[in-house]
Short mmCIF file of C-alpha atoms in Angstrom, two decimals:
data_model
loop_
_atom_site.label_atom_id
_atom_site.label_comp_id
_atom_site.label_asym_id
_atom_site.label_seq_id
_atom_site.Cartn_x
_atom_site.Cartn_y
_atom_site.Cartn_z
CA UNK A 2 -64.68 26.07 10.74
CA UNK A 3 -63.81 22.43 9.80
CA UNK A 4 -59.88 21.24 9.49
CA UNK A 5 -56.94 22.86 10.53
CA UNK A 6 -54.60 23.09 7.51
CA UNK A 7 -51.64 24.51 8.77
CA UNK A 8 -49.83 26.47 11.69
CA UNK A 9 -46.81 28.79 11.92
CA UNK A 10 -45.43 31.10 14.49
CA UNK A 11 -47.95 34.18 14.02
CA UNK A 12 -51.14 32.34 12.44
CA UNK A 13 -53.11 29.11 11.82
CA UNK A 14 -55.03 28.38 8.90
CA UNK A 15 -58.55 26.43 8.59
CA UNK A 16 -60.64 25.48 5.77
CA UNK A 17 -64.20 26.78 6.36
CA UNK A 18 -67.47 27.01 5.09
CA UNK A 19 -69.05 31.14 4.50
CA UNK A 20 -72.19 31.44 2.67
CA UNK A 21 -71.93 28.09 1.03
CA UNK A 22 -68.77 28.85 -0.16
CA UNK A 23 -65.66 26.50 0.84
CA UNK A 24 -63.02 29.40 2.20
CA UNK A 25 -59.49 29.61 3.69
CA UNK A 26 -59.63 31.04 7.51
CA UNK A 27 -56.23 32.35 8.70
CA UNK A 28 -56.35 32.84 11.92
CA UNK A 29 -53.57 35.24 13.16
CA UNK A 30 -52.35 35.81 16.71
CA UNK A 31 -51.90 39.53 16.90
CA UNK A 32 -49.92 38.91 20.25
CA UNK A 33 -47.48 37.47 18.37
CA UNK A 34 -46.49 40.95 16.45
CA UNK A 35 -43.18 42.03 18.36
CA UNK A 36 -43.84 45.37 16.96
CA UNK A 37 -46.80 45.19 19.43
CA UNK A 38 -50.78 44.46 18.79
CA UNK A 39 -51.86 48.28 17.40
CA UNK A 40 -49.08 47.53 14.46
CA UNK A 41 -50.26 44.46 13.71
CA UNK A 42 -53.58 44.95 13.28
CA UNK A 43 -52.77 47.96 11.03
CA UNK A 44 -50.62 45.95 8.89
CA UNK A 45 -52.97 43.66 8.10
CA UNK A 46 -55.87 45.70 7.71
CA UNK A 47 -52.95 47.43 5.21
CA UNK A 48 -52.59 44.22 3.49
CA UNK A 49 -56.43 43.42 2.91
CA UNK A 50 -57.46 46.93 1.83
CA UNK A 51 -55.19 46.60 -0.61
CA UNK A 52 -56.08 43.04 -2.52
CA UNK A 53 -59.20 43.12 -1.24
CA UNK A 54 -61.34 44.27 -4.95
CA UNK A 55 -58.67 42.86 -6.83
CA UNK A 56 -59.80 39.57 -9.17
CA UNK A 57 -57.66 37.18 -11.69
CA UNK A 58 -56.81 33.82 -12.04
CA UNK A 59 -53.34 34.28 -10.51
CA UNK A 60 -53.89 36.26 -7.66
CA UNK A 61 -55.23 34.35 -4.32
CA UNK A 62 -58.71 36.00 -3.15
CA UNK A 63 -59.12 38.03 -0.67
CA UNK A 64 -62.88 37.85 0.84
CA UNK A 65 -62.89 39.52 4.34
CA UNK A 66 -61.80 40.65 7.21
CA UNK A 67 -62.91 40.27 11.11
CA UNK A 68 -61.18 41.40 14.12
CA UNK A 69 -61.88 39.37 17.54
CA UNK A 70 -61.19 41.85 20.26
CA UNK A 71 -61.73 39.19 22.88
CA UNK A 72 -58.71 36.69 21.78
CA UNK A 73 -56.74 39.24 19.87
CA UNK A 74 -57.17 38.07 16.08
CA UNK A 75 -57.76 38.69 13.19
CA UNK A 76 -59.32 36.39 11.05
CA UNK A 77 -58.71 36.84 7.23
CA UNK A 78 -60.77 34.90 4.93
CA UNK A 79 -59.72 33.61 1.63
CA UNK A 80 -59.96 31.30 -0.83
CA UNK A 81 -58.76 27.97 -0.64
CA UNK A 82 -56.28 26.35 -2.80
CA UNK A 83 -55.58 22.68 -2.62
CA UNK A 84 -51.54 23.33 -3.57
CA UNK A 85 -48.60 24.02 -1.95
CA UNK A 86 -46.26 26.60 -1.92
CA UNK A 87 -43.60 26.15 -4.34
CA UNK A 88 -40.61 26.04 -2.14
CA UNK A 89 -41.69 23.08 -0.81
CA UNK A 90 -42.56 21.75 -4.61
CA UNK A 91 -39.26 22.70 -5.63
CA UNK A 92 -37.51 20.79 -2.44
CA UNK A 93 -39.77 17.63 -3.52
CA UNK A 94 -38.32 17.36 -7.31
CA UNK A 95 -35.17 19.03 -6.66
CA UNK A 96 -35.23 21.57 -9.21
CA UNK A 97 -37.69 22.67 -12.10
CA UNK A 98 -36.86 21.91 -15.72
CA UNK A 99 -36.96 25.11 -18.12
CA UNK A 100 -40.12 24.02 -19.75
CA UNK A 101 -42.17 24.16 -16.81
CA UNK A 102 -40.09 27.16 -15.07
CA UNK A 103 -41.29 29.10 -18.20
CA UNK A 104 -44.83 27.58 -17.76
CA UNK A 105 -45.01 28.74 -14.05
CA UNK A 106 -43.03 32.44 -15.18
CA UNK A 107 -46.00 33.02 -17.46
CA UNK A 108 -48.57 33.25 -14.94
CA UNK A 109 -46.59 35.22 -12.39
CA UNK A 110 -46.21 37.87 -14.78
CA UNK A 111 -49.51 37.83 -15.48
CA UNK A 112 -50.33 38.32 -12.46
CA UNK A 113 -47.36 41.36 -11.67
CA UNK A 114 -48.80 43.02 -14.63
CA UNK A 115 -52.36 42.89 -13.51
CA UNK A 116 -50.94 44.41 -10.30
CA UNK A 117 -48.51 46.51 -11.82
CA UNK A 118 -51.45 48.08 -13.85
CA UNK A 119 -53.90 48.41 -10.52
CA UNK A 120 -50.73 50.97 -9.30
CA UNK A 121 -50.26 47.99 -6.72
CA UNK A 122 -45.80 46.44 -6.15
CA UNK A 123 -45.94 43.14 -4.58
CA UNK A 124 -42.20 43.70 -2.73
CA UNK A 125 -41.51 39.92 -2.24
CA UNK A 126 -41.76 37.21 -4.68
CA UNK A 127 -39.99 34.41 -4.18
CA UNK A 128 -41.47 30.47 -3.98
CA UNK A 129 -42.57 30.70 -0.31
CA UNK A 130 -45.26 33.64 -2.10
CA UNK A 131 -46.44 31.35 -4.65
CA UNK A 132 -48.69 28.89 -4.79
CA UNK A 133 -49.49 25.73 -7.18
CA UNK A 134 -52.67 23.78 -7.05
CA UNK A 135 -52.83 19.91 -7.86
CA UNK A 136 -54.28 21.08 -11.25
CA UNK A 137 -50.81 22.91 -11.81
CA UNK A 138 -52.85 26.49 -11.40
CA UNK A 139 -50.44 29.06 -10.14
CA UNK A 140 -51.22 31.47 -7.46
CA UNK A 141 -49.66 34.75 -6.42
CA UNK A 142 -50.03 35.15 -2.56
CA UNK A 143 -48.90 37.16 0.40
CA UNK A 144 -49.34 41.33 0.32
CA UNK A 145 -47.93 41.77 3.43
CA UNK A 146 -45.33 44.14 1.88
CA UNK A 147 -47.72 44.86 -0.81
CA UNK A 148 -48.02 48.66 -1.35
CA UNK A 149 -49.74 51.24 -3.27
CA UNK A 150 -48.34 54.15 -5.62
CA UNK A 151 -48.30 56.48 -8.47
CA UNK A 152 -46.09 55.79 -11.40
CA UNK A 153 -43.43 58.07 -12.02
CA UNK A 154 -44.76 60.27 -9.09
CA UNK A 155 -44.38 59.18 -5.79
CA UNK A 156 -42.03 55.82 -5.61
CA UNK A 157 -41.21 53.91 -2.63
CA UNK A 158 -37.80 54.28 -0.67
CA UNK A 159 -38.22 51.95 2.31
CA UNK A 160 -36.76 49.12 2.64
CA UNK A 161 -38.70 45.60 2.78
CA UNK A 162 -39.24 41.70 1.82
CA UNK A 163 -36.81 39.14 1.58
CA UNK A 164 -32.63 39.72 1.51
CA UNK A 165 -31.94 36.67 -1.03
CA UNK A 166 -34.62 38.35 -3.69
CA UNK A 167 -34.56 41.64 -3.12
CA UNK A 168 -33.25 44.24 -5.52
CA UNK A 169 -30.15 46.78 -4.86
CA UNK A 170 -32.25 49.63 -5.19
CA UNK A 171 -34.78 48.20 -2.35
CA UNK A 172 -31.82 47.54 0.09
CA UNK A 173 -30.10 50.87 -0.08
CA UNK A 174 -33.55 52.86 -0.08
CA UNK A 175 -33.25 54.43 -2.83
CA UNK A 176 -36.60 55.77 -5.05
CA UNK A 177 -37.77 52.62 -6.77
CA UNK A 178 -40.22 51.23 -8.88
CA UNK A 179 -42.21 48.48 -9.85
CA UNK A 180 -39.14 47.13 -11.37
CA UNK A 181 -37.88 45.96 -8.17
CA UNK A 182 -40.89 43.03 -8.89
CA UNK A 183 -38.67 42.28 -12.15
CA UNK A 184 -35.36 41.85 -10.32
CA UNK A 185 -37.10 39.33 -7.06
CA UNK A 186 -38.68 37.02 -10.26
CA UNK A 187 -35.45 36.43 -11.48
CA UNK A 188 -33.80 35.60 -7.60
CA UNK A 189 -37.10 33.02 -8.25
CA UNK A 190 -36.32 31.64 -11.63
CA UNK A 191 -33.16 31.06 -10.49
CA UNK A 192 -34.48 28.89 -7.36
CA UNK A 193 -36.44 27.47 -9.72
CA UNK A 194 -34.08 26.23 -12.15
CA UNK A 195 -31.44 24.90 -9.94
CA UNK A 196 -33.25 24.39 -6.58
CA UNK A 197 -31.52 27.04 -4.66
CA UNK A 198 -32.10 30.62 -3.99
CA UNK A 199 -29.49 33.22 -5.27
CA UNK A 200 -26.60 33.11 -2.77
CA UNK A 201 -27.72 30.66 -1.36
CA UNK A 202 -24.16 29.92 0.17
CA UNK A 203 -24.22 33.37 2.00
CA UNK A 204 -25.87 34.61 5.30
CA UNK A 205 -28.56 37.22 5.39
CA UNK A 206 -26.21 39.96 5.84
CA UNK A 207 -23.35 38.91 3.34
CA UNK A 208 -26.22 38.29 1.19
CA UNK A 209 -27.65 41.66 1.57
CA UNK A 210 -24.09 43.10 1.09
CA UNK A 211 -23.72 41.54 -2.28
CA UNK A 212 -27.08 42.61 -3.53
CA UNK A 213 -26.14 46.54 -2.25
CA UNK A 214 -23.12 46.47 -4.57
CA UNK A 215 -25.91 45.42 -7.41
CA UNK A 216 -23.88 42.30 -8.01
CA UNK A 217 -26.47 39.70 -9.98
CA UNK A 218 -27.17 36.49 -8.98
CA UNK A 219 -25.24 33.77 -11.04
CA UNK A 220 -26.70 32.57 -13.44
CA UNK A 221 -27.17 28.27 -12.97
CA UNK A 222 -25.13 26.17 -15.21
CA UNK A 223 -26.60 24.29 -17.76
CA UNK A 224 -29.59 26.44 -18.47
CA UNK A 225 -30.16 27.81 -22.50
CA UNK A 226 -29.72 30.65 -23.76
CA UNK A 227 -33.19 32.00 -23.59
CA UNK A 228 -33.79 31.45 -19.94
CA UNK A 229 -30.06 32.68 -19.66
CA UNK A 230 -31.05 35.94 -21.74
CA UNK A 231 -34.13 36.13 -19.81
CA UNK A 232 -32.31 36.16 -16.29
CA UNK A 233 -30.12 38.74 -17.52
CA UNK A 234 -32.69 41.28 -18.56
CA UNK A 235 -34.62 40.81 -14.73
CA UNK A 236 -31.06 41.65 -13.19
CA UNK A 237 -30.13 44.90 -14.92
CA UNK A 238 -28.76 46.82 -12.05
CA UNK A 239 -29.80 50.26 -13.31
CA UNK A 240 -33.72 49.62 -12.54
CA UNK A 241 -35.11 52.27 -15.14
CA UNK A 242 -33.31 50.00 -17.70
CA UNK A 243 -34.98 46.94 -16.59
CA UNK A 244 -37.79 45.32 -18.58
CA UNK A 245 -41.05 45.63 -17.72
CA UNK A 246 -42.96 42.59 -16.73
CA UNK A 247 -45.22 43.16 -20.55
CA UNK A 248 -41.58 43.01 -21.86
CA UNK A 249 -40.12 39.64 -19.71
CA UNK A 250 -43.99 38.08 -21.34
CA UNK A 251 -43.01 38.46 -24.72
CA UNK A 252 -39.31 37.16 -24.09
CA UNK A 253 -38.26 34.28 -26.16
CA UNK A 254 -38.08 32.30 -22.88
CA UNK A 255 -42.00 32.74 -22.07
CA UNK A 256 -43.62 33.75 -25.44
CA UNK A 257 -42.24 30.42 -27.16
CA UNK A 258 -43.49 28.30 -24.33
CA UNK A 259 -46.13 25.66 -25.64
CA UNK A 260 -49.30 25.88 -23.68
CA UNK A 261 -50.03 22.62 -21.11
CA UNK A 262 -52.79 21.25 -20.45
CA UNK A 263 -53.97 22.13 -17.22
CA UNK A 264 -53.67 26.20 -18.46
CA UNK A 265 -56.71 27.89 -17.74
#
């Protein structure tokens, strides 16, 4: 291992070297678990099973897996992105103007679809989950709540991911689908486009009350009607009415966007 790149309460992360290739090592405590070391272990091994054949542009890379019975870890390697998340890109510049929110959109739901179509719900997007290289290359990350499924067969009930972008139907476990992805991207436009989360004025649980009732997020003032249109389709209460993310891509909002230069 070379540098240490970060550290937070359950894991470090190191950049690293594996068969000549320059990797991503997180190092994660599995003491640290509350739910005790036997869950932990088999929530991770959860997570990397599940990303672990899975290959595009927008979705971070998953490349192993090694358990360290001596020091209680697991190390998960990955690839390396020189980015940030973009909560902290959107604390830098305050909030993200509609041309770049679109350009940013585009490649999340590229990435939703590819998983969407692999039978796979990510279960919390939102900026902490998303990552942006210094060449503006956007990164889906995180599959800690990730889960498999059938469509239209057997669709999840339980209750997971983040209160502030999570969608009614998750937090009163009910049946859902992979439109519950739909209704978290548009909590994240929203923090995109004015540099707060939805609700941001409420605590978890008022918060979490709000979202029960399906109440939708307000939408920020100032924004046009596209992205306002947009919004409003990802926070259709009634799920099975919501768009699909192939829908929200040909939207006027992403579809008209002009390509940048850094696109890949």
């Amino acid at each position: 291992m070379k540098g240490r790149l970060g550290k937070g309460a359950t894991a470090t992360v190191y950049s690293g070297i594996i068969e000549n290739r320059i990797v991503a090592i997180k190092q994660i405590k599995l003491s640290a678990y509350s739910q005790g070391i036997k869950y932990a272990q088999a929530t991770i091994q959860r997570e990397y099973q599940i990303v672990k054949e899975l290959c595009h542009p927008n979705i971070l890379r998953y490349y192993g897996l090694f358990f360290n019975k001596e020091n209680q870890q697991v190390n998960l390697i990955m690839e390396l992105v020189d980015g940030v998340p973009l909560t902290d890109f959107v604390i830098y510049v305050g909030h993200v103007n509609e041309e770049f929110t679109a350009y940013i959109l585009r490649f999340v739901l590229d990435a939703l679809g590819f998983l969407h179509s692999h039978g796979i719900m990510h279960r919390d997007i939102k900026p902490d989950n998303v990552l942006m290289s210094m060449s503006a290359t956007i990164k889906l990350i995180d599959f800690g709540t990730a889960t498999k499924y059938t469509p239209n067969i057997n669709r999840r009930n339980s209750t997971v991911g983040t209160p502030w972008y999570c969608a009614p139907e998750v937090i009163n476990g009910e049946a859902y689908d992979t439109e519950c992805d739909v209704w978290s991207l548009g909590c994240f436009a929203v923090e995109l486009v004015s540099g707060k989360p939805p609700f941001d004025e409420l605590n978890e649980i008022a918060c979490l009350y709000k979202m029960a009732e399906g109440q939708s997020p307000p939408l920020p003032d100032g924004i046009s009607p596209a992205c306002a249109s947009f919004l409003s389709s990802c926070f259709t209460s009634d799920w099975k009415k919501r768009p699909t993310v192939k829908e929200l891509s040909a939207s006027p909002f992403i579809s008209s966007q002009i390509p940048l230069e850094n696109e890949h």
